[in-house]
CSV table of C-alpha atoms in Angstrom, one decimal:
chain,number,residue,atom,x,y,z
A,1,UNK,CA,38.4,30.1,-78.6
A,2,UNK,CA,38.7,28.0,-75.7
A,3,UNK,CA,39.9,27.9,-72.2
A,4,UNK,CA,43.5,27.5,-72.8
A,5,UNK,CA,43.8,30.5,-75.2
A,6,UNK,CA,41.3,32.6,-73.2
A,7,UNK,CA,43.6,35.2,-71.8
A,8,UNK,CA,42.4,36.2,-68.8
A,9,UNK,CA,44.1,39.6,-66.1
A,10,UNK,CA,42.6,39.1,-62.6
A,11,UNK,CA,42.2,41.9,-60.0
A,12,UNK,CA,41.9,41.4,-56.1
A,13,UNK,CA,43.1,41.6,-53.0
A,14,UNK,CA,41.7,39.2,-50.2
A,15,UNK,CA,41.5,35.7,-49.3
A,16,UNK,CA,37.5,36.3,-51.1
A,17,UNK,CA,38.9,37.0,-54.1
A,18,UNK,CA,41.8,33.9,-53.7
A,19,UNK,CA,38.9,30.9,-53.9
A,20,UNK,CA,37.9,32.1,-57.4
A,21,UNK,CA,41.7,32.6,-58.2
A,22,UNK,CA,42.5,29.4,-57.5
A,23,UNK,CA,39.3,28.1,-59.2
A,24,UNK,CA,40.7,29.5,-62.8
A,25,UNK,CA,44.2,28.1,-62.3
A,26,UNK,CA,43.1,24.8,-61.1
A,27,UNK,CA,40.2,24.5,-64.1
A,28,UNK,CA,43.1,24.9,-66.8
A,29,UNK,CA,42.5,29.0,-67.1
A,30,UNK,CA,45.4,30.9,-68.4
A,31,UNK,CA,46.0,33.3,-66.1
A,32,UNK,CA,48.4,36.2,-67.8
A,33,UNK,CA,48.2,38.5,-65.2
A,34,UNK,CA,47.1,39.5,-62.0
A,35,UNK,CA,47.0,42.6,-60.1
A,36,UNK,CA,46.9,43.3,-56.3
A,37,UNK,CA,46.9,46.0,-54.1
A,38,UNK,CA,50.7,47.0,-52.9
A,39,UNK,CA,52.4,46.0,-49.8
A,40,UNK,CA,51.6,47.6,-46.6
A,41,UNK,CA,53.5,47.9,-43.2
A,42,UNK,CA,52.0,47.3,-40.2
A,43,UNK,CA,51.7,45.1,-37.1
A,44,UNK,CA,54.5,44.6,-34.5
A,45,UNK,CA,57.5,45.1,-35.9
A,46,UNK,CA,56.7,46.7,-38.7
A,47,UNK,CA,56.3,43.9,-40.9
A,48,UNK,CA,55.7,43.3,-44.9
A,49,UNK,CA,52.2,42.7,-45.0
A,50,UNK,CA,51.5,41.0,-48.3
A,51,UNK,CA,48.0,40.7,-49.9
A,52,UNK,CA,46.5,36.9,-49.9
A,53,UNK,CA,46.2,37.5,-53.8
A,54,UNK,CA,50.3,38.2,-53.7
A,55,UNK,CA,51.1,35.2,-52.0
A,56,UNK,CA,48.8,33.1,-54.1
A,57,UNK,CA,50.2,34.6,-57.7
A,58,UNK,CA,54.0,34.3,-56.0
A,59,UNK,CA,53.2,30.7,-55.0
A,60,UNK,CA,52.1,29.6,-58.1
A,61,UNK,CA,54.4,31.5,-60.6
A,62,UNK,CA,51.8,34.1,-61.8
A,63,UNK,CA,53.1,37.5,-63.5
A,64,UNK,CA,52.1,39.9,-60.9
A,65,UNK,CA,51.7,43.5,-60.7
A,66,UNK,CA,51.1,45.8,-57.7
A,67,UNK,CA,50.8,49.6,-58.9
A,68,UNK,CA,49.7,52.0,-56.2
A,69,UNK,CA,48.5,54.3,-59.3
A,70,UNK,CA,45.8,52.6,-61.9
A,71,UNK,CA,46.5,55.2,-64.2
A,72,UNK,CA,50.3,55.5,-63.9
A,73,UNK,CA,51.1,55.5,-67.8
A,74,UNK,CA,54.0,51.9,-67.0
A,75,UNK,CA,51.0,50.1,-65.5
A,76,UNK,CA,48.7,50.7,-68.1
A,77,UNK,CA,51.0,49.6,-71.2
A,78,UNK,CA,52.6,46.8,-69.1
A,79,UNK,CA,48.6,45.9,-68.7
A,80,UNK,CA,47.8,46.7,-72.4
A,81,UNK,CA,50.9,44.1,-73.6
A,82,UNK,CA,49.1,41.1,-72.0
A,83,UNK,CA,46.3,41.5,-74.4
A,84,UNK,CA,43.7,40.5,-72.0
A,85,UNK,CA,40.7,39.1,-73.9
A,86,UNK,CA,38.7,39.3,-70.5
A,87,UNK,CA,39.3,40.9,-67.4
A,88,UNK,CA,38.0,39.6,-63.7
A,89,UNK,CA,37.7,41.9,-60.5
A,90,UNK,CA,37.1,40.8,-57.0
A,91,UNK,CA,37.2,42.9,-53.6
A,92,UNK,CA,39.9,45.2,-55.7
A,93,UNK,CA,39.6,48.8,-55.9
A,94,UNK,CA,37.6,51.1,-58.3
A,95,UNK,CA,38.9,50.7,-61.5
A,96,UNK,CA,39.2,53.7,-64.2
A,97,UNK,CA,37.8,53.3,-67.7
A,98,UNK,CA,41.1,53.0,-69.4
A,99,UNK,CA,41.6,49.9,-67.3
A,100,UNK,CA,37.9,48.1,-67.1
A,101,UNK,CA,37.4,49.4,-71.0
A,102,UNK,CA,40.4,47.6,-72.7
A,103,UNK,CA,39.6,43.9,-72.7
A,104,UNK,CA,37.8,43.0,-75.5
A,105,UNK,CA,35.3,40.6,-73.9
A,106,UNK,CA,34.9,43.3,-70.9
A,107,UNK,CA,35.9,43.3,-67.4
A,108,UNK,CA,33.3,41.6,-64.8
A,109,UNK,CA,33.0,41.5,-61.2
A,110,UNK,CA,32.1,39.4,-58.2
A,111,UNK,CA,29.6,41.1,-55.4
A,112,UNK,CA,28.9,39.0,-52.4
A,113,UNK,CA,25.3,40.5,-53.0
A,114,UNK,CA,22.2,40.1,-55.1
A,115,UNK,CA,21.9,43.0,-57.0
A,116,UNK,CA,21.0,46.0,-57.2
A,117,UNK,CA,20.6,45.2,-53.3
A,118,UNK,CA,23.6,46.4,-51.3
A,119,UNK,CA,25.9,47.9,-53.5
A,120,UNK,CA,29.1,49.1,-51.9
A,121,UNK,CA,31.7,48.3,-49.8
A,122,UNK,CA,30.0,46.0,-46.9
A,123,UNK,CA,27.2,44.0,-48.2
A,124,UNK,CA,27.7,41.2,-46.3
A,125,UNK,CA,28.2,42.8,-43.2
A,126,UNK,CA,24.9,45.3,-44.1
A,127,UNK,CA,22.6,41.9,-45.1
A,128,UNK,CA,23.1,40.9,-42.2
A,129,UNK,CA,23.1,44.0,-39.5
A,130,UNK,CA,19.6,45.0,-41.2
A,131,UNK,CA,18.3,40.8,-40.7
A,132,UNK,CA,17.9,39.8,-44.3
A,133,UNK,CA,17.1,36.5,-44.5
A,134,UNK,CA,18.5,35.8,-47.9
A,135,UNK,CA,22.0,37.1,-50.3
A,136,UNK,CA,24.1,35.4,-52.6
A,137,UNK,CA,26.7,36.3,-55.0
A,138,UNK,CA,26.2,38.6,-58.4
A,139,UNK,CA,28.3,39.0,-61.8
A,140,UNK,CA,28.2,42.2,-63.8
A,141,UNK,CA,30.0,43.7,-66.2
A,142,UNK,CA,32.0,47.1,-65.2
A,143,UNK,CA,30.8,50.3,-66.1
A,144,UNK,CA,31.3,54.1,-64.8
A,145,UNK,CA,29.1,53.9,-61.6
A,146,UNK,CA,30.5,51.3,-58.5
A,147,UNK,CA,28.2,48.5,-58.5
A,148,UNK,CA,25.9,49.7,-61.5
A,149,UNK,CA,26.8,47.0,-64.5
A,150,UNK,CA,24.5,44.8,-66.4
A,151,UNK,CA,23.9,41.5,-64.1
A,152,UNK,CA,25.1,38.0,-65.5
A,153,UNK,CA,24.0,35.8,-63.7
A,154,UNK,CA,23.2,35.7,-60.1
A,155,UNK,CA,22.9,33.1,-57.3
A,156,UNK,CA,20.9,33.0,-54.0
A,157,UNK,CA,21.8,31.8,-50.7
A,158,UNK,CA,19.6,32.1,-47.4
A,159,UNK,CA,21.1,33.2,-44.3
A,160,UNK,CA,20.1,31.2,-41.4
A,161,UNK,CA,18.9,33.1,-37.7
A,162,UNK,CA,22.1,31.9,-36.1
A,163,UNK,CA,24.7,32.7,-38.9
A,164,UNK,CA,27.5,35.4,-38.9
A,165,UNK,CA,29.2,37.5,-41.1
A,166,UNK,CA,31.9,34.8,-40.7
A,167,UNK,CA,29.6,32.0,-41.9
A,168,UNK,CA,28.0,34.3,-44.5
A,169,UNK,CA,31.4,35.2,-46.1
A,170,UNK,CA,33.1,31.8,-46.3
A,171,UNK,CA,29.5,30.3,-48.2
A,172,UNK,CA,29.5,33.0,-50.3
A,173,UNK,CA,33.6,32.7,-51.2
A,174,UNK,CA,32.6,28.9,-52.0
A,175,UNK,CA,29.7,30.1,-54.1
A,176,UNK,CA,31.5,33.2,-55.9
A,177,UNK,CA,34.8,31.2,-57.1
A,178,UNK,CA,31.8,28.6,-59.0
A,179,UNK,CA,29.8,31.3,-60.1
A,180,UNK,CA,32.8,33.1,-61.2
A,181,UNK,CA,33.6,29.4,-63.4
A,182,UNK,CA,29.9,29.2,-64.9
A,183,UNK,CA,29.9,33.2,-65.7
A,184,UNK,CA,33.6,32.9,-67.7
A,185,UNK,CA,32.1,29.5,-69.2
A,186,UNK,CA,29.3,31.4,-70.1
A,187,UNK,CA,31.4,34.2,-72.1
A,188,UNK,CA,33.0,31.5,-74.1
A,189,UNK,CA,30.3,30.0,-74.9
A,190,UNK,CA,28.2,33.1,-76.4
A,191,UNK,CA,25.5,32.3,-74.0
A,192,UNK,CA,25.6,35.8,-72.2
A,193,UNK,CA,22.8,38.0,-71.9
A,194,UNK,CA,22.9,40.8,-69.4
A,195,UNK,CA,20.4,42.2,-67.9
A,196,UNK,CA,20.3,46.0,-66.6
A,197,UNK,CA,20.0,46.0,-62.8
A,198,UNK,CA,16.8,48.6,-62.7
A,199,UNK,CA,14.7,45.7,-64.2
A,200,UNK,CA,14.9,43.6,-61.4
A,201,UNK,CA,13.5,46.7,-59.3
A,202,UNK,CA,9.8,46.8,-58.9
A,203,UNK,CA,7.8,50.0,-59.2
A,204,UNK,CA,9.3,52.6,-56.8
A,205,UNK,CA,11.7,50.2,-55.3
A,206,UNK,CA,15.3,51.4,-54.9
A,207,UNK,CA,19.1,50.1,-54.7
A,208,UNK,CA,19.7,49.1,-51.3
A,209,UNK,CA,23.2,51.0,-50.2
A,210,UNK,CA,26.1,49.1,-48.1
A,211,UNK,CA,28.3,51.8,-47.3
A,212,UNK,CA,31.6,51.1,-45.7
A,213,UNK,CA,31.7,50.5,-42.2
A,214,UNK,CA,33.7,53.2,-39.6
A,215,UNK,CA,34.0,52.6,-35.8
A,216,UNK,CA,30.9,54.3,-34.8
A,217,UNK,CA,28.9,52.7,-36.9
A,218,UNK,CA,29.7,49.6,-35.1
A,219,UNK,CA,28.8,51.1,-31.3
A,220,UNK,CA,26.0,49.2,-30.2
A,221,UNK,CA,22.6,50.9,-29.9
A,222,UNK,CA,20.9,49.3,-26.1
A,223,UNK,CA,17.6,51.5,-27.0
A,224,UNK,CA,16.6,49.6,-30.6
A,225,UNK,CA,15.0,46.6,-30.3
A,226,UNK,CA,16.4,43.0,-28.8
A,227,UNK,CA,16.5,41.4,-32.6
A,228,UNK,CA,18.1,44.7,-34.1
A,229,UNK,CA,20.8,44.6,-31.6
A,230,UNK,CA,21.5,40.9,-32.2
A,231,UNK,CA,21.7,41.7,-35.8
A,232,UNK,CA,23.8,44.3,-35.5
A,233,UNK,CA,26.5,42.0,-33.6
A,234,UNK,CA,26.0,39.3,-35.7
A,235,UNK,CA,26.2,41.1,-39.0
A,236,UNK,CA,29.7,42.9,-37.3
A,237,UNK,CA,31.3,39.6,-36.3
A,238,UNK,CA,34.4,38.6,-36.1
A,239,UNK,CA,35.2,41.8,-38.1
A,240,UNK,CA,34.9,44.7,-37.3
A,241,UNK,CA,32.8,43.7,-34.4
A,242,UNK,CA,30.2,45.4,-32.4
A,243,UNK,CA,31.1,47.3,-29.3
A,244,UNK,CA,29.9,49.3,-26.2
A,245,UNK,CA,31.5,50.3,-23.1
A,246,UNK,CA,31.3,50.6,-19.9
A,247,UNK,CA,31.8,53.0,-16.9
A,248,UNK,CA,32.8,53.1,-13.2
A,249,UNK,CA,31.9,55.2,-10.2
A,250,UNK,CA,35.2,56.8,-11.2
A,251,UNK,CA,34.8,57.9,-15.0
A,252,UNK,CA,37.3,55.5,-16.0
A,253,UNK,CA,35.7,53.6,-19.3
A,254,UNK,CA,36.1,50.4,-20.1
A,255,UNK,CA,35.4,49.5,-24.2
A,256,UNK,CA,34.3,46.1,-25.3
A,257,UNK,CA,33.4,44.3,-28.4
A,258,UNK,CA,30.8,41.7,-28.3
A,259,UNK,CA,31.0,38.4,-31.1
A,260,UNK,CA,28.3,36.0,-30.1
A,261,UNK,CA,24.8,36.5,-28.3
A,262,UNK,CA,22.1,34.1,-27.4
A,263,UNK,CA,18.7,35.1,-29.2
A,264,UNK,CA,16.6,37.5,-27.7
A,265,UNK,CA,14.6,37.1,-24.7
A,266,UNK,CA,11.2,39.1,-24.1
A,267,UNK,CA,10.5,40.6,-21.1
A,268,UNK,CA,8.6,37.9,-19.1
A,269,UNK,CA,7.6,41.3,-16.4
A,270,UNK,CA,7.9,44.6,-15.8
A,271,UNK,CA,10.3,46.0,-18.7
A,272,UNK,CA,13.7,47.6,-17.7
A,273,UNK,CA,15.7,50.1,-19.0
A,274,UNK,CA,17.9,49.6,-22.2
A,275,UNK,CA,21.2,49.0,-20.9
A,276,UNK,CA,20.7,47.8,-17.9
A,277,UNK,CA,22.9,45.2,-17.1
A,278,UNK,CA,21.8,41.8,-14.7
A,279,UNK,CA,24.6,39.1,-14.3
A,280,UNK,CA,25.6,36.3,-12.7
A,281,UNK,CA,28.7,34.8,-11.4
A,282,UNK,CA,28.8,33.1,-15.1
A,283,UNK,CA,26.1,35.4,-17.4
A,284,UNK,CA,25.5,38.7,-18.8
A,285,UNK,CA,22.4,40.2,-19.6
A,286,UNK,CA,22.3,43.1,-21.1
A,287,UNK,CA,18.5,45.1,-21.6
A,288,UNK,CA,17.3,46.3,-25.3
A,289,UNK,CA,14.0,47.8,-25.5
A,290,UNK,CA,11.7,45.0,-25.6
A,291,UNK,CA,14.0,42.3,-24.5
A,292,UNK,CA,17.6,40.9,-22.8
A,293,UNK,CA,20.2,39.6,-25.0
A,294,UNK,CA,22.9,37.3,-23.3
A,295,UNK,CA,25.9,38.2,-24.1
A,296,UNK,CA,28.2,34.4,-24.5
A,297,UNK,CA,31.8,35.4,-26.2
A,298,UNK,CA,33.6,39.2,-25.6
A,299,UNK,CA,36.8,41.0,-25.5
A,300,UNK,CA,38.0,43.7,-23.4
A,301,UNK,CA,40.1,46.4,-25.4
A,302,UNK,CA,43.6,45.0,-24.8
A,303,UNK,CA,42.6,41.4,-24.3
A,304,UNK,CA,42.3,38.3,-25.7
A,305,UNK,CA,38.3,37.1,-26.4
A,306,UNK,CA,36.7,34.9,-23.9
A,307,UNK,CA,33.5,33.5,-22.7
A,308,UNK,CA,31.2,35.7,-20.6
A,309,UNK,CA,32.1,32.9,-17.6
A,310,UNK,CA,35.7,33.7,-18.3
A,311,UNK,CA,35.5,37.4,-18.1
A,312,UNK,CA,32.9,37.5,-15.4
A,313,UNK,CA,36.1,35.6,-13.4
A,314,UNK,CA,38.1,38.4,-14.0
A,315,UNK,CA,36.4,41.5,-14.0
A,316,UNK,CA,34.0,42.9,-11.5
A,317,UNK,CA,30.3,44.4,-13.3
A,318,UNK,CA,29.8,45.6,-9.5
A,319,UNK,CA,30.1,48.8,-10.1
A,320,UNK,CA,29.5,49.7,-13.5
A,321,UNK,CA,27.2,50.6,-16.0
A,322,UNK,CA,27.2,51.1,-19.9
A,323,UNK,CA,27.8,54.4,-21.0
């Protein structure tokens, strides 16, 4: 079999999963299907929110399919008369057996990971909150447990003291869609042999989680330690961002996110408490336990993101203090 004949279903939904879409279509892969998440409304005006996946597949005349049931008995016989010989999931949704089971050469995923560290929902956004210095991208074939498959291959990327989740995610994109090549050239080829993810554990080591993130996981904590607060902001920015808030003599609170930080600062005398706040007419510095972070690029709920010197012309720190 070769590429041209290889019939290949792909499953995603974000602009992640569009780079190794594109890759396939562009390197002569016959696409025969393609499944994305439905339409949503949202936003002002209640607009048709289409996935990125959707717009790609529509743009370049790809069969498309959007079932808001996996196991609705139309999607699976519309999916079962491709005849799939290989199946490819990226940032899609948990897939049931009678889906992931029926291509004959499997069904494998990317994971912006190296597994069996951060399996779940955010691992790019967990690498990087907990200030691991390295991650990379992962291939696996599906089975019953999220995240549990045999690895096929694996590449590693470091991630540098002054990256984002941003800058992680849009290396790792880059590096998925050409894993995502090698690993389907690899299939062809005969070449694959998976390895079970508890191998690459040593002795009483354990899969590291990366559970979803909700809003209060994203509150910033003033009493951990200067670098675990920058890595929390860091490993939270642009999305869903870290946040804190602040209060007036009057009660009335004031919630901001935070994007960008300088690095830490030790105390250089006589320690302050966390939270405490010392600015000037142009800086922010906020106390952690052993340290002061600046704080360079924010956004007051209901406003647009500035610079600290922008904000600081427009909002008065006089008399408030982090709640």
């Amino acid at each position: 079999m070769n590429k041209e004949s290889l019939r290949i279903v792909f499953l995603g939904t974000p602009e992640f999963a569009v780079e190794s879409l594109d890759a396939l279509v562009s390197g002569g892969y016959n696409i025969v299907g393609v499944v994305t998440m439905p339409d949503k409304i949202g936003g002002r005006g209640h607009k048709v929110i289409e996935s990125p996946v959707k717009q790609y597949a529509v743009a370049h005349g790809l069969k498309l399919m959007q079932p808001a049931n996996l196991k609705e008995p139309e999607f699976v016989e519309e999916l079962r008369s491709l005849n799939a010989d290989l199946q490819i999931v990226i940032a899609f949704r948990m897939l049931p057996e009678i889906v992931w089971s029926m291509p004959p050469m499997g069904t494998f995923n990317l994971h912006a990971s190296l597994l069996p560290k951060y399996r779940g929902a955010a691992p790019i956004n967990r690498a990087v909150m907990n200030g691991e210095t390295e991650t990379g991208v992962t291939t696996f074939f599906l089975k019953h447990e999220i995240d549990t498959g045999d690895i096929i291959q694996q590449v590693a990327v470091p991630i540098e003291i002054d990256d984002d989740v941003e800058t992680v995610y849009d290396r790792l994109m880059h590096l998925g869609a050409s894993l995502v090549l090698e690993t389907v050239e690899a299939i062809l080829a005969g070449t694959v042999k998976p390895i079970e993810q508890e191998k690459l554990l040593t002795a009483g080591e354990e899969p590291t989680p990366a559970p979803k993130i909700f809003k209060e996981d994203c509150r910033i904590d003033w009493n951990k330690t200067s670098w675990e607060v920058y890595n929390h902001i860091r490993g939270l920015s642009p999305y869903p961002a870290a946040w804190s808030a602040l209060v007036d003599a009057q009660g009335t609170e004031y919630q901001f996110k935070v994007f960008k930080t300088s690095h830490p600062e030790k105390f250089q005398s006589s320690p302050v408490a966390p939270g405490t706040i010392e600015y000037t007419k142009h800086t922010i510095k906020i106390a952690c336990a052993d340290g002061f972070i600046e704080i360079l690029s924010l956004q007051l709920a209901g406003k647009k993101r500035m610079s600290s010197d922008e904000f600081l012309r427009g909002f008065n720190l006089e008399d408030k203090k982090l709640s």
